CSV table of C-alpha atoms in Angstrom, one decimal:
chain,number,residue,atom,x,y,z
A,1,MET,CA,0.0,0.0,0.0
A,2,SER,CA,1.4,3.4,-1.0
A,3,ASP,CA,1.6,6.4,1.4
A,4,LYS,CA,-1.1,8.1,-0.7
A,5,HIS,CA,-3.6,5.4,0.3
A,6,MET,CA,-2.9,6.0,4.0
A,7,GLU,CA,-3.3,9.8,3.7
A,8,LYS,CA,-5.9,11.5,5.9
A,9,TYR,CA,-7.7,14.8,5.4
A,10,ILE,CA,-9.3,16.7,8.2
A,11,ALA,CA,-12.1,19.3,8.2
A,12,LYS,CA,-13.8,21.3,10.9
A,13,SER,CA,-17.4,20.1,11.7
A,14,SER,CA,-20.1,22.6,10.8
A,15,ALA,CA,-21.8,22.0,14.1
A,16,ILE,CA,-19.2,23.8,16.2
A,17,ALA,CA,-18.3,27.3,17.3
A,18,SER,CA,-14.7,28.4,17.6
A,19,ARG,CA,-12.6,31.5,18.3
A,20,LEU,CA,-9.0,32.3,19.0
A,21,LEU,CA,-8.5,33.8,22.5
A,22,GLY,CA,-5.0,34.8,23.6
A,23,GLY,CA,-3.3,32.2,21.2
A,24,GLU,CA,-5.5,29.3,22.3
A,25,MET,CA,-8.5,28.1,20.3
A,26,MET,CA,-11.9,27.8,22.1
A,27,ILE,CA,-14.2,25.3,20.6
A,28,MET,CA,-17.8,24.4,21.6
A,29,SER,CA,-19.8,21.6,20.1
A,30,ALA,CA,-23.3,22.6,19.2
A,31,ALA,CA,-24.4,19.0,19.6
A,32,ASP,CA,-23.8,18.7,23.3
A,33,SER,CA,-22.2,22.1,24.4
A,34,THR,CA,-19.0,20.4,25.2
A,35,PHE,CA,-16.3,23.0,25.5
A,36,PHE,CA,-12.6,22.6,24.6
A,37,THR,CA,-9.5,24.8,24.5
A,38,LEU,CA,-6.6,23.9,22.3
A,39,ASN,CA,-3.0,24.6,23.1
A,40,PRO,CA,-0.9,26.4,20.5
A,41,VAL,CA,0.2,23.2,18.7
A,42,ALA,CA,-3.4,21.9,18.5
A,43,THR,CA,-4.5,25.4,17.4
A,44,VAL,CA,-2.2,25.3,14.5
A,45,ILE,CA,-3.5,21.9,13.4
A,46,TRP,CA,-7.1,23.2,13.8
A,47,GLN,CA,-6.5,26.3,11.7
A,48,ALA,CA,-4.9,24.1,9.0
A,49,ALA,CA,-7.9,21.7,8.9
A,50,ASP,CA,-9.3,23.0,5.6
A,51,GLY,CA,-10.4,19.6,4.3
A,52,ARG,CA,-7.9,19.7,1.4
A,53,THR,CA,-4.4,19.7,2.9
A,54,PRO,CA,-3.2,16.2,3.6
A,55,LEU,CA,-2.6,15.6,7.4
A,56,SER,CA,1.0,14.6,6.7
A,57,GLU,CA,1.6,18.0,5.0
A,58,ILE,CA,0.1,19.8,8.0
A,59,VAL,CA,2.5,17.9,10.3
A,60,ALA,CA,5.5,18.6,8.2
A,61,ALA,CA,4.7,22.2,7.1
A,62,ARG,CA,3.1,23.5,10.2
A,63,VAL,CA,3.8,21.4,13.3
A,64,CYS,CA,7.4,20.3,12.7
A,65,ALA,CA,8.3,23.7,11.1
A,66,GLU,CA,6.9,25.8,13.8
A,67,PHE,CA,7.5,23.7,16.9
A,68,ASP,CA,10.6,21.8,18.1
A,69,VAL,CA,9.4,18.2,17.5
A,70,ASP,CA,10.6,15.3,15.4
A,71,PRO,CA,8.4,14.1,12.6
A,72,GLU,CA,7.6,10.7,14.0
A,73,THR,CA,6.5,12.1,17.4
A,74,ALA,CA,4.6,14.9,15.7
A,75,GLN,CA,2.7,12.4,13.4
A,76,ARG,CA,1.8,10.1,16.3
A,77,ASP,CA,0.6,13.0,18.5
A,78,VAL,CA,-1.3,14.6,15.7
A,79,GLU,CA,-3.1,11.4,14.8
A,80,LEU,CA,-4.1,10.9,18.5
A,81,PHE,CA,-5.4,14.5,18.7
A,82,VAL,CA,-7.3,14.1,15.4
A,83,ASP,CA,-8.8,10.9,16.7
A,84,GLN,CA,-9.9,12.5,20.0
A,85,LEU,CA,-11.6,15.5,18.3
A,86,SER,CA,-13.3,13.3,15.7
A,87,ARG,CA,-14.8,11.2,18.4
A,88,HIS,CA,-16.4,14.3,19.8
A,89,GLY,CA,-17.7,15.2,16.3
A,90,ILE,CA,-15.6,18.3,16.2
A,91,LEU,CA,-13.3,17.2,13.4
A,92,GLN,CA,-14.2,15.2,10.3
A,93,VAL,CA,-11.7,12.8,9.0
A,94,SER,CA,-11.6,11.3,5.5
A,95,ASP,CA,-9.1,9.4,3.3
A,96,SER,CA,-9.9,11.8,0.5
A,97,PRO,CA,-10.2,15.6,0.2
A,98,PHE,CA,-13.5,17.1,1.4
A,99,PRO,CA,-15.7,19.2,-1.0
A,100,ASP,CA,-14.9,22.9,-0.8
A,101,SER,CA,-18.0,23.9,1.2
A,102,VAL,CA,-17.3,21.7,4.2
A,103,SER,CA,-15.0,23.7,6.3
A,104,PRO,CA,-16.5,27.0,7.6
A,105,THR,CA,-14.6,30.2,7.4
A,106,GLU,CA,-13.0,31.5,10.6
A,107,ALA,CA,-11.9,34.8,11.9
A,108,ALA,CA,-8.6,35.2,13.8
B,1,MET,CA,-15.4,28.1,30.8
B,2,GLN,CA,-14.8,30.3,33.8
B,3,GLU,CA,-11.1,30.3,33.0
B,4,MET,CA,-11.8,31.5,29.4
B,5,GLY,CA,-14.1,34.3,30.9
B,6,GLN,CA,-11.2,35.4,33.1
B,7,ARG,CA,-8.8,35.3,30.1
B,8,ALA,CA,-11.2,37.4,28.0
B,9,LEU,CA,-11.4,39.9,30.9
B,10,ASP,CA,-7.7,40.1,31.2
B,11,LEU,CA,-7.3,40.5,27.4
B,12,GLY,CA,-10.2,43.0,27.1
B,13,VAL,CA,-12.0,40.8,24.6
B,14,PRO,CA,-15.8,41.2,24.1
B,15,MET,CA,-16.4,37.5,24.4
B,16,SER,CA,-20.2,37.9,24.4
B,17,VAL,CA,-22.4,40.2,22.3
B,18,HIS,CA,-26.1,40.6,22.5
B,19,PHE,CA,-27.3,41.8,19.1
B,20,ASP,CA,-30.9,43.0,18.7
B,21,ILE,CA,-31.3,42.8,15.0
B,22,THR,CA,-34.8,44.4,15.1
B,23,TYR,CA,-37.1,46.0,17.6
B,24,ARG,CA,-40.1,45.1,15.5
B,25,CYS,CA,-42.3,42.4,17.1
B,26,ASN,CA,-45.4,40.5,16.4
B,27,GLU,CA,-46.3,40.6,20.1
B,28,ARG,CA,-47.0,43.7,22.3
B,29,CYS,CA,-46.0,42.5,25.7
B,30,VAL,CA,-47.3,44.8,28.5
B,31,HIS,CA,-43.9,44.9,30.2
B,32,CYS,CA,-41.7,45.4,27.1
B,33,TYR,CA,-39.2,48.2,27.3
B,34,LEU,CA,-38.8,48.7,23.5
B,35,ASP,CA,-40.3,51.0,20.9
B,36,HIS,CA,-41.4,48.6,18.1
B,37,ASP,CA,-41.5,51.0,15.2
B,38,ASP,CA,-38.7,50.7,12.7
B,39,HIS,CA,-36.6,53.9,12.9
B,40,GLY,CA,-34.0,52.7,10.3
B,41,GLU,CA,-32.7,49.3,11.2
B,42,MET,CA,-29.3,48.3,9.8
B,43,THR,CA,-29.4,46.6,6.4
B,44,THR,CA,-28.4,43.0,5.8
B,45,ALA,CA,-25.0,44.2,4.4
B,46,GLU,CA,-24.4,46.5,7.4
B,47,ILE,CA,-25.2,43.7,9.9
B,48,LYS,CA,-22.8,41.3,8.0
B,49,ARG,CA,-20.1,43.8,8.2
B,50,VAL,CA,-20.6,44.2,12.0
B,51,LEU,CA,-20.5,40.4,12.3
B,52,ASP,CA,-17.2,40.4,10.5
B,53,GLU,CA,-15.9,43.0,13.0
B,54,LEU,CA,-17.2,41.1,16.0
B,55,ALA,CA,-15.4,37.9,14.8
B,56,ASP,CA,-12.2,39.9,14.4
B,57,ALA,CA,-12.7,41.4,17.9
B,58,GLY,CA,-12.8,37.8,19.3
B,59,THR,CA,-16.5,37.6,20.1
B,60,PHE,CA,-17.5,33.9,20.7
B,61,PHE,CA,-21.0,34.0,22.1
B,62,LEU,CA,-23.5,35.8,19.9
B,63,THR,CA,-27.1,36.2,21.0
B,64,PHE,CA,-29.6,37.3,18.3
B,65,SER,CA,-32.5,38.9,19.9
B,66,GLY,CA,-35.1,41.7,19.4
B,67,GLY,CA,-38.0,42.5,19.0
B,68,GLU,CA,-38.8,39.3,17.3
B,69,VAL,CA,-35.8,38.1,15.3
B,70,LEU,CA,-38.0,36.4,12.7
B,71,MET,CA,-39.7,39.7,11.8
B,72,ARG,CA,-36.5,40.2,9.7
B,73,ARG,CA,-36.9,38.5,6.3
B,74,ASP,CA,-33.1,38.1,6.2
B,75,PHE,CA,-32.9,36.4,9.5
B,76,PHE,CA,-31.7,33.0,8.2
B,77,GLU,CA,-29.2,34.7,5.9
B,78,LEU,CA,-27.8,36.5,8.9
B,79,LEU,CA,-27.8,33.4,11.0
B,80,GLU,CA,-26.0,31.4,8.2
B,81,TYR,CA,-23.5,34.2,7.9
B,82,ALA,CA,-22.9,34.2,11.7
B,83,ARG,CA,-22.4,30.5,11.8
B,84,ARG,CA,-19.9,30.6,8.9
B,85,LEU,CA,-17.9,33.0,11.1
B,86,MET,CA,-18.0,30.3,13.8
B,87,PHE,CA,-19.9,32.2,16.5
B,88,ASN,CA,-21.7,30.2,19.1
B,89,VAL,CA,-25.2,31.5,18.3
B,90,ARG,CA,-28.1,31.7,20.8
B,91,ILE,CA,-31.5,32.9,19.7
B,92,LYS,CA,-34.1,34.7,21.9
B,93,THR,CA,-37.6,34.6,20.4
B,94,ASN,CA,-41.3,34.3,21.1
B,95,ALA,CA,-41.2,31.3,18.6
B,96,VAL,CA,-44.6,32.2,17.2
B,97,MET,CA,-43.2,32.2,13.7
B,98,ILE,CA,-41.2,29.0,14.1
B,99,GLY,CA,-42.6,26.0,12.2
B,100,PRO,CA,-41.0,22.7,11.3
B,101,ASP,CA,-38.9,24.3,8.4
B,102,GLU,CA,-37.5,27.0,10.6
B,103,ALA,CA,-36.7,24.6,13.4
B,104,ARG,CA,-34.9,22.3,10.9
B,105,ARG,CA,-32.9,25.2,9.5
B,106,MET,CA,-31.8,26.3,12.9
B,107,LEU,CA,-30.5,22.7,13.6
B,108,GLU,CA,-28.7,22.6,10.2
B,109,LEU,CA,-27.0,25.9,11.0
B,110,GLY,CA,-25.8,24.6,14.4
B,111,VAL,CA,-27.7,27.0,16.7
B,112,ASP,CA,-26.5,26.3,20.2
B,113,GLN,CA,-29.7,27.3,22.1
B,114,VAL,CA,-33.1,28.8,21.6
B,115,GLN,CA,-34.7,30.8,24.4
B,116,VAL,CA,-38.5,31.1,24.2
B,117,SER,CA,-40.5,33.6,26.3
B,118,ILE,CA,-43.4,32.0,28.1
B,119,TYR,CA,-45.3,33.9,30.7
B,120,SER,CA,-48.0,31.4,31.9
B,121,GLN,CA,-49.2,27.9,31.3
B,122,ARG,CA,-52.7,29.5,31.0
B,123,PRO,CA,-53.6,30.9,27.6
B,124,GLU,CA,-55.8,33.6,29.1
B,125,VAL,CA,-52.8,35.0,31.1
B,126,HIS,CA,-50.0,34.5,28.6
B,127,ASP,CA,-52.0,35.9,25.7
B,128,ALA,CA,-53.2,38.9,27.8
B,129,ILE,CA,-49.5,39.7,28.4
B,130,THR,CA,-48.4,39.3,24.8
B,131,LYS,CA,-51.6,40.8,23.5
B,132,LEU,CA,-51.5,38.2,20.7
B,133,PRO,CA,-54.4,35.8,20.8
B,134,GLY,CA,-53.3,32.2,20.4
B,135,SER,CA,-49.6,33.1,21.1
B,136,LEU,CA,-49.2,30.5,23.9
B,137,ARG,CA,-50.5,27.7,21.8
B,138,ARG,CA,-48.2,28.7,18.9
B,139,SER,CA,-45.1,29.2,21.1
B,140,ILE,CA,-45.6,25.7,22.7
B,141,GLU,CA,-46.1,24.2,19.3
B,142,ALA,CA,-42.9,25.8,18.1
B,143,ILE,CA,-41.0,24.5,21.2
B,144,ARG,CA,-42.1,21.0,20.2
B,145,PHE,CA,-40.8,21.5,16.6
B,146,LEU,CA,-37.5,22.7,18.0
B,147,THR,CA,-37.1,19.8,20.5
B,148,ARG,CA,-38.1,17.3,17.9
B,149,GLN,CA,-35.1,18.5,15.9
B,150,GLY,CA,-32.9,18.0,19.0
B,151,LEU,CA,-32.3,21.7,19.6
B,152,ARG,CA,-31.7,22.9,23.1
B,153,VAL,CA,-34.6,25.1,24.3
B,154,THR,CA,-35.0,27.2,27.4
B,155,ILE,CA,-38.2,28.7,28.5
B,156,ALA,CA,-37.7,32.2,29.9
B,157,ASN,CA,-40.4,33.2,32.4
B,158,VAL,CA,-40.4,36.9,33.2
B,159,LEU,CA,-42.5,37.4,36.3
B,160,MET,CA,-44.8,40.4,36.8
B,161,THR,CA,-48.0,41.1,38.7
B,162,ALA,CA,-50.2,39.5,36.0
B,163,ASN,CA,-48.5,36.1,36.2
B,164,MET,CA,-46.7,36.0,39.5
B,165,ARG,CA,-48.5,32.9,40.7
B,166,ASP,CA,-47.9,30.9,37.5
B,167,HIS,CA,-44.2,30.1,37.7
B,168,GLY,CA,-44.9,26.7,39.1
B,169,GLY,CA,-47.2,26.0,36.1
B,170,VAL,CA,-44.7,27.2,33.6
B,171,GLN,CA,-42.0,25.1,35.3
B,172,ALA,CA,-44.2,22.1,35.0
B,173,LEU,CA,-44.8,22.9,31.3
B,174,ALA,CA,-41.0,23.1,30.8
B,175,ASP,CA,-40.6,19.7,32.4
B,176,GLU,CA,-43.4,18.2,30.2
B,177,LEU,CA,-41.8,19.7,27.1
B,178,GLY,CA,-38.3,18.5,28.2
B,179,VAL,CA,-36.7,21.9,28.1
B,180,GLN,CA,-34.8,24.1,30.6
B,181,TYR,CA,-36.6,26.7,32.6
B,182,THR,CA,-35.3,30.1,33.8
B,183,LEU,CA,-37.2,32.7,35.8
B,184,ASP,CA,-36.5,36.4,35.8
B,185,PRO,CA,-38.4,38.8,38.2
B,186,THR,CA,-36.8,41.9,36.6
B,187,ILE,CA,-38.9,44.5,34.9
B,188,THR,CA,-36.8,47.3,33.5
B,189,PRO,CA,-37.8,50.9,32.5
B,190,LYS,CA,-38.4,51.6,28.9
B,191,MET,CA,-35.4,52.5,26.7
B,192,ASP,CA,-36.7,56.1,26.6
B,193,GLY,CA,-36.6,56.4,30.4
B,194,ASP,CA,-40.4,55.9,30.9
B,195,THR,CA,-40.8,54.1,34.2
B,196,SER,CA,-44.5,53.5,34.1
B,197,ILE,CA,-44.1,49.7,33.5
B,198,LEU,CA,-42.2,49.4,36.8
B,199,ASP,CA,-45.7,49.2,38.4
B,200,LEU,CA,-45.8,45.6,37.0
B,201,ARG,CA,-42.9,44.5,39.2
B,202,ILE,CA,-44.0,41.8,41.6
B,203,PRO,CA,-44.4,42.8,45.3
B,204,GLY,CA,-41.8,41.9,47.8
B,205,ALA,CA,-43.8,39.2,49.4
B,206,GLU,CA,-44.0,37.3,46.1
B,207,LEU,CA,-40.3,37.8,45.5
B,208,LYS,CA,-39.7,36.4,49.0
B,209,SER,CA,-41.7,33.2,48.1
B,210,VAL,CA,-39.7,32.9,44.9
B,211,PHE,CA,-36.4,33.0,46.8
B,212,ARG,CA,-37.7,30.3,49.1
B,213,ASN,CA,-38.8,27.9,46.4
B,214,GLU,CA,-36.3,25.0,46.4
B,215,SER,CA,-37.1,24.1,42.8
B,216,LEU,CA,-36.1,27.5,41.7
B,217,VAL,CA,-33.1,28.4,43.8
B,218,GLY,CA,-31.7,25.0,44.9
B,219,ASN,CA,-30.5,25.1,48.5
B,220,VAL,CA,-32.8,27.7,50.1
B,221,GLU,CA,-30.8,28.0,53.3
B,222,ALA,CA,-27.6,28.7,51.4
B,223,PHE,CA,-29.3,31.0,48.9
B,224,CYS,CA,-31.0,33.1,51.6
B,225,ALA,CA,-28.0,33.1,54.0
B,226,PRO,CA,-26.9,36.4,55.3
B,227,PRO,CA,-24.0,37.9,53.3
B,228,PRO,CA,-20.5,37.1,54.4
B,229,LEU,CA,-18.3,40.1,55.3
B,230,PRO,CA,-16.8,41.5,52.1
B,231,ASP,CA,-13.1,41.2,51.7
B,232,GLU,CA,-10.6,43.2,49.6
B,233,ASP,CA,-11.2,41.0,46.5
B,234,VAL,CA,-14.9,41.9,46.7
B,235,MET,CA,-14.1,45.6,46.9
B,236,ASP,CA,-11.6,45.3,43.9
B,237,GLY,CA,-14.2,43.4,41.9
B,238,TYR,CA,-16.3,44.4,39.0
B,239,PRO,CA,-20.0,44.8,39.3
B,240,CYS,CA,-20.7,42.6,36.2
B,241,SER,CA,-19.5,41.7,32.8
B,242,ALA,CA,-21.2,44.6,31.0
B,243,GLY,CA,-18.6,46.6,29.1
B,244,HIS,CA,-15.9,44.2,30.3
B,245,THR,CA,-16.5,41.1,28.2
B,246,LEU,CA,-20.1,41.8,27.1
B,247,ALA,CA,-21.5,44.4,24.7
B,248,TYR,CA,-24.9,45.2,23.3
B,249,ILE,CA,-25.7,46.4,19.8
B,250,SER,CA,-29.1,47.8,18.8
B,251,PRO,CA,-30.8,47.4,15.4
B,252,TYR,CA,-29.7,51.0,14.7
B,253,GLY,CA,-26.0,50.2,15.4
B,254,ASP,CA,-25.8,51.8,18.8
B,255,VAL,CA,-23.4,50.1,21.1
B,256,PHE,CA,-24.1,49.9,24.9
B,257,PRO,CA,-22.4,48.0,27.7
B,258,CYS,CA,-25.4,45.7,28.0
B,259,VAL,CA,-29.0,45.4,26.8
B,260,GLN,CA,-30.0,46.6,30.3
B,261,PHE,CA,-27.5,49.4,30.4
B,262,PRO,CA,-28.5,52.1,27.8
B,263,LEU,CA,-25.4,54.2,28.0
B,264,PRO,CA,-24.6,55.3,24.4
B,265,SER,CA,-21.0,54.3,23.8
B,266,GLY,CA,-20.7,54.6,20.0
B,267,ASN,CA,-22.4,53.5,16.7
B,268,VAL,CA,-21.1,50.9,14.4
B,269,ARG,CA,-22.5,52.8,11.4
B,270,ARG,CA,-19.9,55.5,12.1
B,271,GLN,CA,-17.1,53.6,13.7
B,272,LYS,CA,-15.6,50.2,13.7
B,273,PHE,CA,-16.8,48.1,16.6
B,274,LEU,CA,-13.3,47.5,17.9
B,275,ASP,CA,-12.6,51.2,18.0
B,276,ILE,CA,-15.7,51.7,20.1
B,277,TRP,CA,-14.9,48.8,22.3
B,278,ASN,CA,-11.3,49.9,22.9
B,279,HIS,CA,-11.6,53.7,23.0
B,280,SER,CA,-15.1,54.7,24.0
B,281,PRO,CA,-14.8,57.0,27.0
B,282,GLU,CA,-18.2,55.7,28.2
B,283,LEU,CA,-17.1,52.0,28.1
B,284,ASN,CA,-13.8,53.0,29.7
B,285,GLU,CA,-15.6,54.7,32.5
B,286,VAL,CA,-17.8,51.6,33.1
B,287,ARG,CA,-14.6,49.5,33.2
B,288,SER,CA,-13.0,51.8,35.7
B,289,ILE,CA,-15.6,51.2,38.4
B,290,ARG,CA,-14.8,48.8,41.2
B,291,ALA,CA,-17.2,47.7,44.0
B,292,GLY,CA,-15.2,49.8,46.4
B,293,ASP,CA,-15.9,52.9,44.3
B,294,LEU,CA,-19.7,52.7,44.8
B,295,PRO,CA,-20.5,55.4,47.4
B,296,VAL,CA,-23.5,53.7,48.9
B,297,CYS,CA,-23.1,50.0,47.9
B,298,SER,CA,-19.5,49.8,49.2
B,299,THR,CA,-20.9,50.4,52.7
B,300,CYS,CA,-23.6,47.7,52.3
B,301,SER,CA,-23.4,44.3,53.9
B,302,HIS,CA,-24.7,42.8,50.6
B,303,VAL,CA,-21.9,44.3,48.4
B,304,GLY,CA,-20.3,40.9,47.8
B,305,THR,CA,-23.5,38.9,47.0
B,306,CYS,CA,-26.0,41.5,45.6
B,307,THR,CA,-27.1,41.1,42.0
B,308,ARG,CA,-26.8,44.9,41.6
B,309,CYS,CA,-27.2,45.8,38.0
B,310,PRO,CA,-25.2,48.9,37.0
B,311,GLY,CA,-27.5,49.4,34.1
B,312,LEU,CA,-30.6,49.7,36.3
B,313,ALA,CA,-28.6,52.0,38.6
B,314,TYR,CA,-27.7,54.1,35.5
B,315,MET,CA,-31.4,54.2,34.6
B,316,GLU,CA,-32.1,55.4,38.2
B,317,GLY,CA,-29.7,58.3,37.5
B,318,ASN,CA,-26.2,57.1,38.6
B,319,MET,CA,-24.2,54.2,37.3
B,320,ARG,CA,-22.3,54.2,40.6
B,321,GLY,CA,-25.4,54.3,42.6
B,322,PRO,CA,-27.6,51.5,44.0
B,323,SER,CA,-30.1,49.7,41.9
B,324,THR,CA,-33.2,49.8,44.1
B,325,ALA,CA,-34.8,46.7,42.5
B,326,ASP,CA,-31.7,44.7,43.5
B,327,CYS,CA,-31.7,46.2,47.0
B,328,GLU,CA,-35.2,44.8,47.3
B,329,LYS,CA,-34.0,41.4,46.0
B,330,SER,CA,-31.2,41.3,48.5
B,331,PHE,CA,-33.6,42.2,51.3
B,332,GLU,CA,-36.3,39.7,50.4
B,333,ARG,CA,-33.7,37.0,50.0
B,334,THR,CA,-31.9,37.5,53.3
B,335,GLY,CA,-34.2,39.7,55.4
B,336,ILE,CA,-31.4,42.1,55.9
B,337,ARG,CA,-31.9,45.7,54.7
B,338,SER,CA,-29.5,47.2,52.3
B,339,ALA,CA,-27.5,50.4,53.0
B,340,ASN,CA,-29.6,52.1,50.4
B,341,MET,CA,-32.8,51.1,52.1
B,342,LEU,CA,-31.5,52.2,55.4
B,343,ARG,CA,-30.3,55.5,53.9
B,344,ARG,CA,-33.6,56.2,52.2
B,345,GLU,CA,-35.7,54.6,54.9
B,346,LEU,CA,-37.7,52.8,52.3
B,347,PRO,CA,-40.9,51.1,53.6
B,348,LEU,CA,-40.4,47.5,54.3
B,349,PRO,CA,-43.4,45.7,52.9
B,350,SER,CA,-43.0,42.5,54.7
B,351,ALA,CA,-40.2,43.1,57.2
B,352,PRO,CA,-40.7,41.4,60.5
B,353,LEU,CA,-40.7,43.6,63.5
B,354,ILE,CA,-37.7,41.8,65.1
B,355,GLN,CA,-34.9,40.6,62.9
B,356,ILE,CA,-32.3,38.2,64.1
B,357,ARG,CA,-29.0,38.3,62.3
B,358,PRO,CA,-26.4,35.6,63.2
B,359,LEU,CA,-23.2,37.0,64.7
B,360,SER,CA,-21.1,35.2,62.1
B,361,ALA,CA,-22.5,37.5,59.4
């Protein structure tokens, strides 16, 4: 199986509210009003979740480039994070790019 | 959440905005403080621009209210726009115009919560307050449409003389409908300063019974306990979030610290919201006030626990002064007169001749 087949794409759910506050992202699920705050690394991943950029590219171009972390650790932690948020219905995960209309626009 | 509120306060971020997008309404509630004529509401494009500015300013909680929000034909366009900007949107409505399609659309757009005004479980009382025949039936029907979609609904029950004995019935109705219930005994003067509707406020004895109703306040003994002695933290504290992390915007673009605090602080038709928020002398004055600066209230034993509303105080003539309605609430809750009551020697409608105050207070 090639890397391309293992690729993941992430998009923000449309049923959430979010806003950047002092460098950390606040997220609230409309489904159950669960409230989350993301630390700066998680915030970078969240902001990059446009449904079109492969997760591996987000890890390489954003996480490894902006934070002092090796690629393997970054990839593992990012996948764990993505898994947690998708279980709360906050992130959508797919093995192919999402249609353009999926990810909402966002200020800040 | 409390931590984020503190962070917003520290950063000076307007985390919550109450946005009345219209004052027009299909009901004519006897206690309403608004003028329902349209004196030049903001257009769709103007409101969208303001929403952009609020998102840039860091606003997270956005309440769309009115008037009746659904009187605007562009309501769902505005709602969709707000949700694309990722606001947490709450809607205050009488729900009379909400049918299955509107309820479904609200769910699709990810509305967090819908608050519906219900005054009584009895149509003859509710409809007499709203002056719209059939309004209770239609509002209840709408609540069912909303809950069937899985939306969170809260019934807001404003208490006044006409419905002061019906809160138990409305609470039971909320239980039956499977929705939250909130009670508010506050009647505010009209926006133009007319205080005639204050006659509708419930008398002290009724307020006292509300405060001793376990299903409303939880632990009655704790809720009605004498206030603890205020410490330095209390004196350095802010009266409320108005102007600190909360702002109000009228359909005409006027910015106030809160819907209940009509201190004109700027207009988003002439200035950017963030410029008003950061530089308005009025908002900065509101922010400068600490509990210790309040000439009467800082001497009051209730200063740390009172629900004093600076907006109601402002409408009484002085934003640093007492809010008489809250003095009465503190008294009816604890049986202990406020400094303002003692100063003004206000009549005590139901005060016992002998009051016993524990030494620990």
